[in-house]
Coordinates of C-alpha atoms and ligand atoms in Angstrom, one line a residue:
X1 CA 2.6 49.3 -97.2
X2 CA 0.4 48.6 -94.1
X3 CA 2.8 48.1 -91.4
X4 CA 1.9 45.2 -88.1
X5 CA 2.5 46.0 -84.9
X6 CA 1.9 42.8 -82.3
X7 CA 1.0 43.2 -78.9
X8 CA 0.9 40.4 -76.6
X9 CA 0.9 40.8 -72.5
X10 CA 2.6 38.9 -70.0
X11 CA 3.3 37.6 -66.5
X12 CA -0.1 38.9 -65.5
X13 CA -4.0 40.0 -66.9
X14 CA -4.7 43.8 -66.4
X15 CA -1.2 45.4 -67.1
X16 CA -3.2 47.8 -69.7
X17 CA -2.3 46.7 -73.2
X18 CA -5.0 48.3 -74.6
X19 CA -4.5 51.7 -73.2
X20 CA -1.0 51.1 -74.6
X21 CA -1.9 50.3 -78.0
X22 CA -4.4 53.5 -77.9
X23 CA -1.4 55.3 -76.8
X24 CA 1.2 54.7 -79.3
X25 CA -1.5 54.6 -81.7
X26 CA -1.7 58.0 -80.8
X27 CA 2.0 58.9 -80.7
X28 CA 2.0 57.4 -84.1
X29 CA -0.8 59.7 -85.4
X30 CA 0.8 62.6 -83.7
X31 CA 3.3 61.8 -86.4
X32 CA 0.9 62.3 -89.6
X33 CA 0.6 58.1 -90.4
X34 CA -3.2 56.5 -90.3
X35 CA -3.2 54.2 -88.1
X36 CA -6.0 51.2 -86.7
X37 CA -6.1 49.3 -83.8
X38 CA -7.2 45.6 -83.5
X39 CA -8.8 43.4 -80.8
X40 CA -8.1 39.6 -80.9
X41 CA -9.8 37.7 -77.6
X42 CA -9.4 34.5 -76.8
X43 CA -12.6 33.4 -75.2
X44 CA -15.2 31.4 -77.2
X45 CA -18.0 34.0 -76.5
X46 CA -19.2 35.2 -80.2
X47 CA -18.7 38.9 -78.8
X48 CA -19.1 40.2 -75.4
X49 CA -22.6 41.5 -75.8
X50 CA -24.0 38.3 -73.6
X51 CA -21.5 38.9 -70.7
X52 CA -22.1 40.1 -67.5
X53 CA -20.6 43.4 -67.1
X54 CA -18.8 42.2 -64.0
X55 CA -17.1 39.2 -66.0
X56 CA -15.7 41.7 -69.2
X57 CA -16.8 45.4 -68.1
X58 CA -18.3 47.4 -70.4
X59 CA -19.4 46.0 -74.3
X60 CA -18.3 49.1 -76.8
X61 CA -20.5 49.9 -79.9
X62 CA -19.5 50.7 -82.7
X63 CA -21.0 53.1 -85.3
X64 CA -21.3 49.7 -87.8
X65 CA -23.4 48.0 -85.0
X66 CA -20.8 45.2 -83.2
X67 CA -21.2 44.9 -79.6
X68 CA -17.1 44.8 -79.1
X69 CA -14.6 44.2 -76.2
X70 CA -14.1 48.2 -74.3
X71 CA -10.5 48.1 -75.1
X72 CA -12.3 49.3 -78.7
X73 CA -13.6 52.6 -76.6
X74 CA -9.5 53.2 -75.8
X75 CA -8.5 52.8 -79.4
X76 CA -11.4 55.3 -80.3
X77 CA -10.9 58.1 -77.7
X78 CA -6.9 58.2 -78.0
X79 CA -7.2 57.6 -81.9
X80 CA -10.6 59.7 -82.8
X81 CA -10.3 56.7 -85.6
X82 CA -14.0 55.0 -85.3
X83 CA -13.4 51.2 -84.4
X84 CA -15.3 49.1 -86.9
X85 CA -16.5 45.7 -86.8
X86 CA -13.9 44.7 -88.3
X87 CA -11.2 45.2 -85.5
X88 CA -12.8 42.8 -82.8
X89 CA -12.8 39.4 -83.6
X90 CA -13.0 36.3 -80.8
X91 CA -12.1 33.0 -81.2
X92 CA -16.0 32.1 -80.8
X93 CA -16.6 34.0 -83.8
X94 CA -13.8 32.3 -85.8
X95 CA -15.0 28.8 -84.7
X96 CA -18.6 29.6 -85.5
X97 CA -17.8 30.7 -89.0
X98 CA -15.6 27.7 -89.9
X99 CA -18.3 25.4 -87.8
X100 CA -21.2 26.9 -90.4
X101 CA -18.7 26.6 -93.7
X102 CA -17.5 23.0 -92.5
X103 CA -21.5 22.5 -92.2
X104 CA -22.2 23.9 -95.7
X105 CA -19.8 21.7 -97.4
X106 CA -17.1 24.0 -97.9
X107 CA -14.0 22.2 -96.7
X108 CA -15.7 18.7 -98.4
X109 CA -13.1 16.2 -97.7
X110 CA -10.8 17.5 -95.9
X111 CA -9.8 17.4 -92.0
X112 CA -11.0 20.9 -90.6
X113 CA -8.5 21.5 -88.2
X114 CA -6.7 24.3 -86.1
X115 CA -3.6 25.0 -88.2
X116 CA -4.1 26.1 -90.7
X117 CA -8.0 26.5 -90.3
X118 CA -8.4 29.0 -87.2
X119 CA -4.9 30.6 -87.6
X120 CA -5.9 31.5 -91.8
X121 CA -9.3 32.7 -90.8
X122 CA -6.7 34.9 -87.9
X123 CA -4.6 36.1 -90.4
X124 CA -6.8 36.8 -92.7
X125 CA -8.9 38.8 -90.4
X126 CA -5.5 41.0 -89.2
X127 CA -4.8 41.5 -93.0
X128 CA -8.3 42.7 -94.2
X129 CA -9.6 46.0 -94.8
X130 CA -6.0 47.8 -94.1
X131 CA -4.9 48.7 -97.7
X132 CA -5.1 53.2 -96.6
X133 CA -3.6 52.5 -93.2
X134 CA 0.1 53.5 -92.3
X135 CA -0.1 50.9 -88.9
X136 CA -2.1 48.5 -87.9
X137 CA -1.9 47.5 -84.5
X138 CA -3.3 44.6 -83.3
X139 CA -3.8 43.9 -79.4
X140 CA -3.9 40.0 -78.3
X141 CA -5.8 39.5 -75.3
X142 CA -4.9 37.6 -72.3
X143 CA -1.6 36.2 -71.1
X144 CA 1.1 34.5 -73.2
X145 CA 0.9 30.8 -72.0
X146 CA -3.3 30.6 -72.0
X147 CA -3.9 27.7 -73.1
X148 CA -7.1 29.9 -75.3
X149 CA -3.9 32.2 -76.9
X150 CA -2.4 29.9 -78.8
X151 CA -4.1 29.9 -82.1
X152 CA -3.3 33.3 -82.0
X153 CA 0.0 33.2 -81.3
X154 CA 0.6 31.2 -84.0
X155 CA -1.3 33.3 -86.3
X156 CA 1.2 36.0 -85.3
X157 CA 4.4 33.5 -85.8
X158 CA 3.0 32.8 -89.1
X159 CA 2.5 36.3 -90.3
X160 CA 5.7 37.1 -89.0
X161 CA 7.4 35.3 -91.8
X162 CA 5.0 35.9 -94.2
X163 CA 5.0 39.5 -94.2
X164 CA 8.2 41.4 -95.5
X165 CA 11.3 41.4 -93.6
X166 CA 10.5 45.0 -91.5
X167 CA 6.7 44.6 -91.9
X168 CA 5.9 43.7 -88.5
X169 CA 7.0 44.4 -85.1
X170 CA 6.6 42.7 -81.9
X171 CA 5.4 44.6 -78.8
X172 CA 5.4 42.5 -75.4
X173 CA 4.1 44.3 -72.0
X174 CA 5.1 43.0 -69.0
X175 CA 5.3 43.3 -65.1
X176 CA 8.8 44.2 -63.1
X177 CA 7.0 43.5 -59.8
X178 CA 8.7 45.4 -56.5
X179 CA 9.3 43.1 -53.7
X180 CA 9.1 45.5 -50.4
X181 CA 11.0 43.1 -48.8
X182 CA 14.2 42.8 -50.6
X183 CA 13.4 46.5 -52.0
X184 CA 14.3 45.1 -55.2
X185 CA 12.7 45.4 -58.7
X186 CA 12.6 41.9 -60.0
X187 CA 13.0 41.2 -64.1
X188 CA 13.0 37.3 -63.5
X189 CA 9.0 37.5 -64.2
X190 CA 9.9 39.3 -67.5
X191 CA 12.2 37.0 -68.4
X192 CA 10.4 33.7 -68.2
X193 CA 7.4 35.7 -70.2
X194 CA 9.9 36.5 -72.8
X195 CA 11.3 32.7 -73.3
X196 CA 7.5 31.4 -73.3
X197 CA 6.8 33.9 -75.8
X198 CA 10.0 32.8 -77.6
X199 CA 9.1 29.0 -77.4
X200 CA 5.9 30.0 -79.4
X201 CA 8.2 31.1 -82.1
X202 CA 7.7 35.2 -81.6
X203 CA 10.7 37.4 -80.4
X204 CA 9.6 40.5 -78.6
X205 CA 11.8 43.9 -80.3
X206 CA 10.2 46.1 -78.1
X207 CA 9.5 45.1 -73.8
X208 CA 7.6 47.6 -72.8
X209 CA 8.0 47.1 -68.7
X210 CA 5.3 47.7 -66.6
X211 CA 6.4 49.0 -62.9
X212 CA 5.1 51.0 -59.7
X213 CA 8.9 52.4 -59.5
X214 CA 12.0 53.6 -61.7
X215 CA 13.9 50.9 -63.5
X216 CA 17.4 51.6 -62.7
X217 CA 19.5 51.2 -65.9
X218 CA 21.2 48.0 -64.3
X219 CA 18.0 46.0 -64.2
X220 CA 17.2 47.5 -67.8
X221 CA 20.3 46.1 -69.0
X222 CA 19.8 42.6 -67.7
X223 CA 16.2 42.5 -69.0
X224 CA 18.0 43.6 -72.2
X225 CA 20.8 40.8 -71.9
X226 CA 18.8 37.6 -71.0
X227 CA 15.9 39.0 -72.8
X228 CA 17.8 39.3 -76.1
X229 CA 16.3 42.8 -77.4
X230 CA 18.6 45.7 -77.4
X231 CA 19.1 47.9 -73.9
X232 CA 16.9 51.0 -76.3
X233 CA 14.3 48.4 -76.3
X234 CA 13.5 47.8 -72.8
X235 CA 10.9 50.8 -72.1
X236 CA 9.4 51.2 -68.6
X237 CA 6.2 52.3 -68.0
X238 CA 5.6 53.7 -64.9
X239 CA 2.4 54.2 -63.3
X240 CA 1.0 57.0 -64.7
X241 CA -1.2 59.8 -62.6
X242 CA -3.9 59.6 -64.8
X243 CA -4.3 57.8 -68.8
X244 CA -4.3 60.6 -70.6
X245 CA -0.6 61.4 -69.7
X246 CA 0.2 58.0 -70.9
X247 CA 1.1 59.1 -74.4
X248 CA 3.1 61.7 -73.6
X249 CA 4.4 59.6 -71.5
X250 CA 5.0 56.6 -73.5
X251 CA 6.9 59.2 -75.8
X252 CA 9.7 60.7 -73.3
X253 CA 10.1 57.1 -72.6
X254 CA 10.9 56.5 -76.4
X255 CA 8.4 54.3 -77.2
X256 CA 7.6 55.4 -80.6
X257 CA 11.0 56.6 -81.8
X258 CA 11.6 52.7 -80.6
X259 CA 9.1 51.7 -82.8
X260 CA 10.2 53.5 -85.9
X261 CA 13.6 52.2 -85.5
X262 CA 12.4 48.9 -85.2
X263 CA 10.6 49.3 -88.9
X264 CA 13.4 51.2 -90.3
X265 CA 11.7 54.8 -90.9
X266 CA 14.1 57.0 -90.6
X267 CA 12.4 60.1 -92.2
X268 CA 9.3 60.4 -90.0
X269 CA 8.9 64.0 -88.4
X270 CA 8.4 65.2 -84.8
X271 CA 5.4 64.6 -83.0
X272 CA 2.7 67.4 -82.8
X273 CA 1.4 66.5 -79.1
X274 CA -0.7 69.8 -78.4
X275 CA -3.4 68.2 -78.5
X276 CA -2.5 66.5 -75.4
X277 CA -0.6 69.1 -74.2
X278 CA -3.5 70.4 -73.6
X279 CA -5.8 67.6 -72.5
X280 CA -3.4 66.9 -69.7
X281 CA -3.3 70.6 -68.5
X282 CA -7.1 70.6 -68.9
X283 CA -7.3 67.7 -66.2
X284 CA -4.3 68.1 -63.9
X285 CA -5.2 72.1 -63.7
X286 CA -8.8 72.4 -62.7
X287 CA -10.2 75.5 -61.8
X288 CA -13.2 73.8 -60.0
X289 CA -15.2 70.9 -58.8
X290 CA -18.8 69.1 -59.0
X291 CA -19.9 66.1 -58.0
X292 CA -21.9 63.8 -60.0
X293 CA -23.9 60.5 -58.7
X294 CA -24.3 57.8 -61.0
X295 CA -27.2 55.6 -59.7
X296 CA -26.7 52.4 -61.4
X297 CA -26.4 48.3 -60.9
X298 CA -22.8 47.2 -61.4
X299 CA -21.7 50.5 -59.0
X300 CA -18.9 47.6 -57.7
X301 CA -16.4 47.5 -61.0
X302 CA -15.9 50.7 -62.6
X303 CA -14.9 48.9 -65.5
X304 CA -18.7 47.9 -66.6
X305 CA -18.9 52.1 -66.9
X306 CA -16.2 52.6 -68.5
X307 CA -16.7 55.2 -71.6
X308 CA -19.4 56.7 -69.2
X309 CA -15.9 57.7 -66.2
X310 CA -14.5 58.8 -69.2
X311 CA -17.3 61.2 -71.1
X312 CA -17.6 62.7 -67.7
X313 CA -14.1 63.5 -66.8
X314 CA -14.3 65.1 -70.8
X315 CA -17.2 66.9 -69.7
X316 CA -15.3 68.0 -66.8
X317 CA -12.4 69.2 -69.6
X318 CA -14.7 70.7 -71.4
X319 CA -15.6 72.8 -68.3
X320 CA -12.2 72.9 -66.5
X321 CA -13.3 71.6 -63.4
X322 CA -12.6 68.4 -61.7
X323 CA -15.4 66.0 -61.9
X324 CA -15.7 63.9 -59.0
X325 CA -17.9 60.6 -59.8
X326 CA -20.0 59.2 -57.0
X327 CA -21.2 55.6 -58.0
X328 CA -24.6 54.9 -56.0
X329 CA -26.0 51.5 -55.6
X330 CA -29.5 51.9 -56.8
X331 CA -30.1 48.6 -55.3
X332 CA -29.2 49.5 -52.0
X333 CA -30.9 52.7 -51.4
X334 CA -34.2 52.2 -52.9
X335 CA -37.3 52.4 -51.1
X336 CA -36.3 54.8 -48.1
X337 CA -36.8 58.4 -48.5
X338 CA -34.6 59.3 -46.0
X339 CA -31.6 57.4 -48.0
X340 CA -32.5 59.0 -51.0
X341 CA -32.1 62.3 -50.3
X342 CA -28.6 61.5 -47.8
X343 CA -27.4 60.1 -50.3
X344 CA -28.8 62.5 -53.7
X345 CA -29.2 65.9 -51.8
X346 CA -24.8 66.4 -52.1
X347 CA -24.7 66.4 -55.5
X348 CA -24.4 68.5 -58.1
X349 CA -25.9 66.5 -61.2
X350 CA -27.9 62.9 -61.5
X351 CA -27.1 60.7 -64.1
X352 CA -28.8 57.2 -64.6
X353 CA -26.7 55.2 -67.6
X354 CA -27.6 52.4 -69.4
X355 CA -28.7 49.1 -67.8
X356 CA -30.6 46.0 -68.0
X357 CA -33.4 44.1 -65.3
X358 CA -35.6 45.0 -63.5
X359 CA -33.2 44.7 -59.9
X360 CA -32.4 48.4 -59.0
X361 CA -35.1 50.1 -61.2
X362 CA -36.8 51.4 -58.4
X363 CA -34.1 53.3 -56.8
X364 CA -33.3 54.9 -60.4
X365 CA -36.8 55.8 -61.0
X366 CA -36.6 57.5 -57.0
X367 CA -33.7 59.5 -58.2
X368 CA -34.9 60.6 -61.5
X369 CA -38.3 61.9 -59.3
X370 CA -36.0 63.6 -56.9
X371 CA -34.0 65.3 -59.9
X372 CA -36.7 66.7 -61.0
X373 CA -38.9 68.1 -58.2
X374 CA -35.3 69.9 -56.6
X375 CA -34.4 71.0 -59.9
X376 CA -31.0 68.8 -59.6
X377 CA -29.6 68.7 -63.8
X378 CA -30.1 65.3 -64.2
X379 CA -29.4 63.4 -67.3
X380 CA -30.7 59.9 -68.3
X381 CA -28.9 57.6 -70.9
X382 CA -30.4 54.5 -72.2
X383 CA -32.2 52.6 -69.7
X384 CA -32.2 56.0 -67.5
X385 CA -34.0 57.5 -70.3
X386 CA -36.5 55.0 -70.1
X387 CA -36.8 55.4 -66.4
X388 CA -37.1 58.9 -66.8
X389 CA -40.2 58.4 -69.0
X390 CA -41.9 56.0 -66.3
X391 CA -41.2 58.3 -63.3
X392 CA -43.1 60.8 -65.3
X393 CA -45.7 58.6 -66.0
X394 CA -46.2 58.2 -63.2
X395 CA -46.4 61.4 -62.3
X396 CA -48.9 61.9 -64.8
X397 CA -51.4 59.4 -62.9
X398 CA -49.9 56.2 -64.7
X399 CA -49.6 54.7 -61.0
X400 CA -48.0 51.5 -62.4
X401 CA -46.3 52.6 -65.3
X402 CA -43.3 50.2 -65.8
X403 CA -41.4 48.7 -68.4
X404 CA -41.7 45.0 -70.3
X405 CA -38.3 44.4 -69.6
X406 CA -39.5 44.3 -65.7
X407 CA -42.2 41.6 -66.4
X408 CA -45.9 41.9 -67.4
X409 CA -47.4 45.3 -67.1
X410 CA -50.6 47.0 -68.0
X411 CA -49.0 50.3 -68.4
X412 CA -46.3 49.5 -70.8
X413 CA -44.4 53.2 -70.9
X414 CA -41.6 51.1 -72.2
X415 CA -42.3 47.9 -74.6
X416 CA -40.3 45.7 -76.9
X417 CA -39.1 47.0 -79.8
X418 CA -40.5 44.6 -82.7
X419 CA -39.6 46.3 -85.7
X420 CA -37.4 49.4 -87.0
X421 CA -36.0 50.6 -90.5
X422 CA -32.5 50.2 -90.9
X423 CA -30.6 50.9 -94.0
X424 CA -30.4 47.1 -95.1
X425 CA -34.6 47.0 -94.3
X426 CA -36.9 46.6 -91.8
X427 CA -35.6 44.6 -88.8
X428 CA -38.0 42.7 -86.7
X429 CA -37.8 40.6 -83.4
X430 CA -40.1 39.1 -81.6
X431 CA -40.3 38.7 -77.1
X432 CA -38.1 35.1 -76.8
X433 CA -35.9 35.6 -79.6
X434 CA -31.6 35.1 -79.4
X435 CA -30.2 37.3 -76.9
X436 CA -26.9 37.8 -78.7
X437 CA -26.3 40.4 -81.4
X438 CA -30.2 40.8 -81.6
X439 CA -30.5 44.3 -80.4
X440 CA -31.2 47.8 -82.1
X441 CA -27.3 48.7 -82.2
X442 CA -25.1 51.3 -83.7
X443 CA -25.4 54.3 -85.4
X444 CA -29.1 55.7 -85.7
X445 CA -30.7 59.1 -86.8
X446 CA -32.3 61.1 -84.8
X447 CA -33.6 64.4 -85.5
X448 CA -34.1 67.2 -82.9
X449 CA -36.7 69.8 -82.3
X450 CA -35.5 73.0 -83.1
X451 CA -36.0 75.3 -80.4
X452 CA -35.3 72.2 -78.3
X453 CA -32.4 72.6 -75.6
X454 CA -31.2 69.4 -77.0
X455 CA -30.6 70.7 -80.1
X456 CA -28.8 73.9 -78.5
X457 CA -26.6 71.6 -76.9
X458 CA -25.4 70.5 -80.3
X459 CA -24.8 73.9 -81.4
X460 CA -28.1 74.1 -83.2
X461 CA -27.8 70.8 -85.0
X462 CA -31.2 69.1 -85.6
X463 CA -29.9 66.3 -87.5
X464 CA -27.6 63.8 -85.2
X465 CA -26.0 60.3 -85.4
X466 CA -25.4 58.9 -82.0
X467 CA -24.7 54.6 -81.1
X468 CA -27.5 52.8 -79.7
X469 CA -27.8 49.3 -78.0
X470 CA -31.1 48.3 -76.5
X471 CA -34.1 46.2 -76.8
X472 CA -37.0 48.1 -75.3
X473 CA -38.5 51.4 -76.4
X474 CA -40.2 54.3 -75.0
X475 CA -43.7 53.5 -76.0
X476 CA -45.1 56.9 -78.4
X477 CA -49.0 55.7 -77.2
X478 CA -47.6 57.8 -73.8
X479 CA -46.4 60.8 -75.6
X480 CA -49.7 63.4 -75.1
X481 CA -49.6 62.1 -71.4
X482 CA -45.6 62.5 -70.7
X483 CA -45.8 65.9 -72.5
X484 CA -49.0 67.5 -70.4
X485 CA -46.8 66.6 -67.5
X486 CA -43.5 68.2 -68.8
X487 CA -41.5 66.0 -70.4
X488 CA -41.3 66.8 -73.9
X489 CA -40.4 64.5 -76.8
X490 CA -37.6 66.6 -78.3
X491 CA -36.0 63.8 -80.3
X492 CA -37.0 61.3 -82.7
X493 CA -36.2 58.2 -84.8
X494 CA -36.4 60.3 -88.9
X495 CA -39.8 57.6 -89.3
X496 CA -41.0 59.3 -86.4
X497 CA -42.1 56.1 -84.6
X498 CA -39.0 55.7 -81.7
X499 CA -38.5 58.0 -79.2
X500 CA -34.5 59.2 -78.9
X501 CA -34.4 62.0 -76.5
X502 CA -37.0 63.5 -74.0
X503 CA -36.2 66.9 -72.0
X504 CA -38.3 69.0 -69.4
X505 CA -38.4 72.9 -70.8
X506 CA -39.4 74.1 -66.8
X507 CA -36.4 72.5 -65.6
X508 CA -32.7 73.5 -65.0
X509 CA -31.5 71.0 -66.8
X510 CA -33.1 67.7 -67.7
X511 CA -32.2 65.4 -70.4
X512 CA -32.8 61.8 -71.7
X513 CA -31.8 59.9 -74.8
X514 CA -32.0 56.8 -75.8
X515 CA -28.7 56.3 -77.0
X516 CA -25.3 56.2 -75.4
X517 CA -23.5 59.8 -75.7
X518 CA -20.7 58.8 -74.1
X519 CA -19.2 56.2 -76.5
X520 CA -18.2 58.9 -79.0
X521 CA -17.1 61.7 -76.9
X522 CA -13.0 62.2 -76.8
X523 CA -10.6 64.2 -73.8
X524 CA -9.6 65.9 -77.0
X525 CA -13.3 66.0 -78.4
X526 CA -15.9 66.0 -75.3
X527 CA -19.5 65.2 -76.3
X528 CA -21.9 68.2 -76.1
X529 CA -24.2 66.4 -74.0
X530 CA -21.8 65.7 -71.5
X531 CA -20.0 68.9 -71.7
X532 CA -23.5 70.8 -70.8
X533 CA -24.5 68.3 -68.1
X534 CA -20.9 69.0 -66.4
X535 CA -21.6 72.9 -67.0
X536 CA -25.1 72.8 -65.4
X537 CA -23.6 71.0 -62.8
X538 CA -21.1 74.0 -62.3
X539 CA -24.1 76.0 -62.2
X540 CA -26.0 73.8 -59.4
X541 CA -22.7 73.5 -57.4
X542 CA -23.2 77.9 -57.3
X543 CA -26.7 77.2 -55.3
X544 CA -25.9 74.7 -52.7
Ligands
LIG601 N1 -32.5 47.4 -71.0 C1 -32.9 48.5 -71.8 C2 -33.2 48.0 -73.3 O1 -32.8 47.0 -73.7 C3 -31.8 49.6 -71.9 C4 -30.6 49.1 -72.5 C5 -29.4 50.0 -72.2 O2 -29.5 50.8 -71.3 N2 -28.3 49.9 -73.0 O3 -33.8 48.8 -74.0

């Protein structure tokens, strides 16, 4: 029997639900169940592909194509479990599905209305696809009291009584604020979250309390008391040094004996945590350091790079050295010489990530050209693939090479995409299509040259799988050119026809790929490609 584990947040946004759910999904594992975490967001967006990183950070792919909200990437790199389509859903997806069957006919005659219209499409999203699955845990975004919540809510209070007795489980995070003042921890935020979660119909069992300081036993005892959930119950979670010890964490806290008790398994075993035994001795004991510029557009929240912080820091695991991150405007240097190299001459590898527009591209393209006359590794995902392929084409004469995406150019290096083989047929788009959902995304082939460094950095693989999410395409007409100057196709779509992964041979280390690497790679699991950028990066911090 699939067991439910709620998780709703309180008293205010960004108290880390989702690294909580990845974490005692991970405790969980740790004890030999299959688990699955689930994303239910409020907003009326269909996904988050069409947001601006700034307004929801980063949009996670999965391997089944959805463009999905980054808590996903959590779930995946504490879990290793592969987040589906299936474990995102938004209330604008719900409302556009009962919108299209109310359209078709399907609810002829009656009233289509929120209960018990959006909270049975809720439900029966939580309960589908679970029947393998020890634990399901499913995340609600936002704050209990948004107005946007409530459906869910409800859905949750339904299921609740509909499910058996010690099916489900109620998780509530909140904030015990410290007032420098008074010196004082203060529960009174906790509590009024509590009765507004009550009022809905749902009683927390578990409070996990978030908190910059120890929660002396006296304030976890009144939380218990007005709270009504036993004194066990109350958990604090203390700021934590780094995420990664949040599970282990989480577990000297009690958070998953808590949650066992709370279902009535009494015959579960220990935890193995090695694995994050030695993840955490892998980051808090480095035995070096490198530094690592990321020239890229939304430098201002580190959220809109999210899986990218982390791949690195992996690669830095990988490695055992620290890996500092320096985030570089590409906006803001571009165009002076003198600025590029302050700023690029420092460091110890180059990465351009993924990005969209043509503001920026400039300064991405000036650091790709700069990796790769000083011989600086440098590795391009995405977008900086793409750049990497016009800054070479351009050094290969093509003065204005540039990319569609940029505006109208006669030297299209990088073009639309109109057309590409997927295993339900041939998808094609045309320039001025939808925007949302319309992109190549998730899993692709690609298959590698074999004497290719690419291929050496996947242990010799030349058959990979990696998660893709773009519109434009490095255009083959170029290849002949790009490879007379050095930058050699290494990679390609199985049909041959779309570029996945360019390298220079005469370089240190040089990479591009069309693709985004760093959505797959775990602290327990770092990605090969991120693992040998980090290690040439060791190598380059030997030279300078
Ligand atoms: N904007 C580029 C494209 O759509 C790159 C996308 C990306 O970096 N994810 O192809």
């Amino acid at each position: 029997m699939a067991r439910y584990i709620f998780i709703t947040g309180g008293v205010v946004s960004s108290l880390g639900k989702g690294l909580m759910a990845a974490s005692l999904a991970a405790l969980l594992q740790a004890r030999g169940y299959k688990v699955r975490i689930r994303k239910f967001d409020p907003y009326l967006n269909v996904d988050p592909g069409t947001m601006s990183p700034y307004q929801h950070g980063e949009v996670y792919v999965t391997d089944d194509g959805a463009e999905t909200d980054l808590d996903l990437g959590h779930y995946e790199r504490f879990t290793g479990v592969s987040a589906r389509q299936s474990d995102n859903v938004t209330s604008g997806r719900i409302y556009r599905d009962i919108i299209a069957r109310e359209r078709r006919g399907d609810y002829l005659g009656a009233t289509v209305q929120v209960i018990p219209h959006v909270t049975d499409a809720i439900k029966e999203f939580a309960l589908a696809d679970v029947d393998d699955l020890d634990f399901i845990l499913c995340e609600i975004g936002g704050t209990v009291g948004d107005i946007e919540s409530l459906p869910f809510m409800e859905a949750i209070r339904q299921l609740r009584n509909e499910l058996e007795p010690m099916q489900t489980l109620s998780v509530h995070v909140t904030l015990v604020p410290y007032i420098a003042a008074a010196g004082e921890l203060k529960t009174k935020p906790t509590q009024h979250s509590v009765r507004e979660l009550a009022s809905l119909g749902i009683k927390p069992d578990i409070l996990l309390c978030r908190s910059e300081h120890p929660l002396p036993e006296g304030e976890r005892l009144k939380i218990a008391q007005f709270c009504n959930v036993r004194a066990e119950a109350v958990i604090q979670a203390l700021d934590a040094p780094s995420i990664y010890s949040v599970p282990l964490q989480y577990h000297r806290e009690g958070l998953d004996s808590e949650v066992l008790r709370g279902f009535g398994i009494t015959d579960a075993r220990e935890p193995d945590l090695s694995r994050w035994d030695d993840v955490t001795d892998r980051y808090f004991n480095p035995e070096g350091e490198v530094t690592i510029g990321v020239v890229g557009k939304y430098v201002g929240l580190q959220d809109a790079y999210k899986s990218l912080n982390e791949a690195l820091v992996h690669g830095g695991m990988a490695n055992r050295v620290k890996v500092n991150i320096r985030w570089i405007d590409a906006e803001v240097f571009e165009g002076n010489e003198a600025d590029i190299v302050a700023e690029l001459e420092p460091l110890h590898g180059i990465l351009v990530p993924g990005g969209f527009g043509e503001r920026g591209s400039e300064g991405k393209i000036a650091s790709v050209r700069f990796a790769r006359e000083r011989n600086v590794p440098f590795f391009g995902i995405c977008l900086g693939m793409q750049m990497a392929c016009i800054e070479g084409a351009r050094a290969s004469g093509h003065a204005s090479a540039s990319s569609t995406e940029f505006g109208e150019t006669n030297e299209p290096v990088v073009g639309i995409i109109t057309e590409w083989m997927t295993q339900e047929g041939l998808q094609k788009r045309e320039a001025g299509g939808d925007l949302g959902g319309t992109m190549r995304l998730g899993a692709y082939d690609a298959v590698l040259s074999p004497d290719s460094r690419v291929s050496s950095v996947y242990g010799g693989d030349t058959n990979i799988s990696e998660r893709h999410r773009h519109r434009y395409e490095v255009n083959v007409a170029y290849r002949d050119d790009l490879e007379n100057q050095g930058l050699v196709f290494s990679g390609i779509s199985p049909d041959g026809l779309l570029p996945e992964i360019v390298e220079r041979p005469d370089h240190p280390w040089f990479i591009g790929v069309q693709f985004h690497p760093e959505l797959k790679s775990k602290p327990f699991e770092p990605h090969p490609l991120f693992a040998g950028f980090v290690a040439a990066a060791v190598d380059q911090s030997r030279l300078v």
